[in-house]
Coordinates of C-alpha atoms in Angstrom, one line a residue:
M1 CA -2.7 1.5 10.9
G2 CA -3.4 -0.1 14.2
T3 CA -3.4 -3.8 14.4
S4 CA -4.6 -6.1 17.1
K5 CA -2.1 -8.2 18.9
T6 CA -1.8 -11.8 18.0
N7 CA -1.1 -14.7 20.4
A8 CA 2.5 -14.6 19.4
M9 CA 2.8 -10.9 20.4
R10 CA 0.9 -11.4 23.6
L11 CA 3.3 -14.3 24.6
L12 CA 6.4 -12.2 23.8
D13 CA 4.9 -9.3 25.8
K14 CA 4.2 -11.6 28.7
K15 CA 7.8 -12.9 28.6
Q16 CA 9.1 -9.3 28.3
I17 CA 10.8 -10.1 25.0
K18 CA 11.5 -7.2 22.7
Y19 CA 10.2 -7.5 19.1
E20 CA 9.2 -5.2 16.2
M21 CA 6.1 -5.8 14.2
M22 CA 6.2 -5.5 10.4
S23 CA 3.2 -5.5 8.0
Y24 CA 3.1 -6.3 4.3
D25 CA 0.5 -6.1 1.7
V26 CA -1.4 -9.3 0.9
K27 CA -3.8 -8.0 -1.7
D28 CA -1.9 -9.7 -4.5
G29 CA -2.2 -13.1 -2.8
N30 CA 1.5 -13.7 -2.8
I31 CA 2.2 -14.9 0.8
D32 CA 5.0 -17.4 0.2
G33 CA 8.2 -16.8 2.1
I34 CA 10.2 -15.4 -0.8
S35 CA 7.4 -12.9 -1.7
V36 CA 7.2 -11.9 2.0
A37 CA 11.0 -11.3 2.2
N38 CA 10.8 -9.1 -0.9
K39 CA 7.8 -7.2 0.4
V40 CA 9.5 -6.4 3.8
G41 CA 12.8 -5.7 2.0
K42 CA 14.9 -8.3 3.8
A43 CA 17.2 -11.0 2.5
P44 CA 15.4 -14.5 2.3
E45 CA 18.0 -16.0 4.7
M46 CA 16.7 -13.5 7.4
V47 CA 13.0 -14.4 6.9
F48 CA 12.0 -17.8 8.5
K49 CA 9.0 -20.0 7.7
T50 CA 7.2 -22.2 10.2
L51 CA 6.8 -25.8 9.2
V52 CA 4.5 -28.0 11.3
T53 CA 5.3 -31.8 11.2
H54 CA 4.1 -34.9 13.0
N55 CA 5.0 -38.5 13.6
G56 CA 1.5 -39.5 14.6
P57 CA -1.8 -37.8 15.2
Q58 CA -1.0 -36.3 18.6
Q59 CA 2.8 -35.6 18.4
L60 CA 3.6 -32.4 16.6
Y61 CA 7.0 -30.8 16.0
V62 CA 7.7 -27.3 14.7
F63 CA 10.6 -26.4 12.5
V64 CA 11.6 -22.9 11.6
I65 CA 13.9 -22.5 8.6
P66 CA 14.9 -19.7 6.1
V67 CA 12.2 -19.2 3.5
D68 CA 14.7 -20.0 0.7
A69 CA 15.7 -23.4 2.3
E70 CA 14.2 -26.8 2.3
L71 CA 13.7 -28.8 5.5
D72 CA 15.7 -32.0 5.6
L73 CA 13.2 -34.5 7.1
K74 CA 15.9 -36.9 8.2
K75 CA 17.6 -34.1 10.2
A76 CA 14.2 -33.0 11.5
A77 CA 13.4 -36.6 12.7
K78 CA 16.8 -36.8 14.4
A79 CA 16.3 -33.5 16.1
A80 CA 12.9 -34.7 17.4
A81 CA 14.3 -38.0 18.4
V82 CA 11.8 -40.0 16.3
K83 CA 12.2 -42.5 13.4
K84 CA 10.1 -40.6 10.8
I85 CA 8.5 -37.3 10.5
E86 CA 6.1 -35.9 7.9
M87 CA 4.4 -32.5 7.2
L88 CA 1.1 -31.8 8.8
A89 CA -1.7 -31.5 6.3
V90 CA -2.7 -27.8 5.8
K91 CA -6.3 -28.6 6.7
D92 CA -5.1 -29.7 10.2
L93 CA -3.0 -26.6 10.8
Q94 CA -5.5 -24.4 12.5
K95 CA -7.0 -27.2 14.6
Y96 CA -3.6 -27.9 16.2
T97 CA -1.8 -24.5 16.2
G98 CA -4.6 -21.9 16.2
Y99 CA -3.0 -20.4 13.1
I100 CA -3.6 -20.6 9.4
R101 CA -1.2 -21.2 6.5
G102 CA 0.6 -18.1 5.7
G103 CA 0.1 -16.8 9.2
C104 CA 1.5 -19.6 11.3
S105 CA 3.8 -18.2 13.9
P106 CA 6.2 -20.6 15.7
I107 CA 5.4 -18.6 18.9
G108 CA 2.1 -18.7 20.8
M109 CA 0.5 -21.8 19.3
K110 CA -2.4 -23.5 21.1
K111 CA 0.0 -25.8 22.8
Q112 CA 3.8 -25.7 23.2
Y113 CA 5.2 -28.2 20.7
P114 CA 8.9 -29.1 20.5
T115 CA 10.3 -26.3 18.4
F116 CA 13.5 -26.2 16.5
I117 CA 15.1 -23.4 14.4
D118 CA 17.9 -23.8 11.9
K119 CA 21.2 -23.0 13.4
S120 CA 21.9 -20.4 10.6
A121 CA 19.6 -18.1 12.6
L122 CA 22.2 -17.7 15.3
N123 CA 24.6 -16.0 12.8
L124 CA 22.1 -13.2 12.2
P125 CA 21.6 -10.0 14.1
E126 CA 17.8 -10.4 13.8
I127 CA 15.4 -12.8 12.2
I128 CA 11.8 -12.4 10.9
V129 CA 9.0 -14.9 11.6
S130 CA 5.3 -14.9 11.1
G131 CA 3.5 -12.7 13.6
G132 CA 0.5 -15.0 13.7
K133 CA -1.6 -13.7 10.9
I134 CA -1.2 -13.2 7.2
G135 CA 0.4 -9.8 6.5
T136 CA 2.1 -9.6 9.9
Q137 CA 5.7 -10.4 10.7
I138 CA 7.8 -10.2 13.9
V139 CA 11.4 -9.1 13.9
L140 CA 13.5 -10.2 16.9
K141 CA 17.0 -11.3 17.9
P142 CA 17.6 -15.0 17.4
T143 CA 18.4 -15.5 21.1
D144 CA 15.1 -13.8 22.0
F145 CA 13.3 -16.1 19.5
L146 CA 14.8 -19.2 21.3
L147 CA 13.4 -17.9 24.6
G148 CA 10.0 -16.8 23.2
A149 CA 9.4 -20.0 21.2
E150 CA 11.1 -22.3 23.8
A151 CA 13.1 -23.5 20.8
E152 CA 16.4 -25.3 20.2
S153 CA 18.7 -24.4 17.4
I154 CA 20.0 -27.3 15.2
D155 CA 21.1 -28.0 11.7
L156 CA 17.8 -28.6 9.8
I157 CA 18.2 -27.7 6.1
K158 CA 19.3 -29.7 3.1

């Protein structure tokens, strides 16, 4: 089944970063991270979710953490060098990132926001992140992710 490239894939191609695309079935409506990990047959600590936060209407921050983990907002705020950070409302996600919930890739958003990935990613041979649309995942090396997403790795989880 051929699929059109997403912004995330186009950006990785432009930067000549190797990745693999994976698809999963979305007919059952289960698109949460744990379900996705099960559907692609990978351990939850290898599959990362993208969380978009803000500390005011114009300043967004992107955090990428394992699907079975919880973002520590204090650590996130510290990473972003701000006092307080909160989750962006789902209704605003597409407006700012170009992506929708369940298909929000940390790579290739409308703008380049400060992006952080949990340091646990660096211990893995490869990680899996959203490919930019529901049903599509990208598999790549953590170091390639850092380059592609212009991200920093830091301790982010509770």
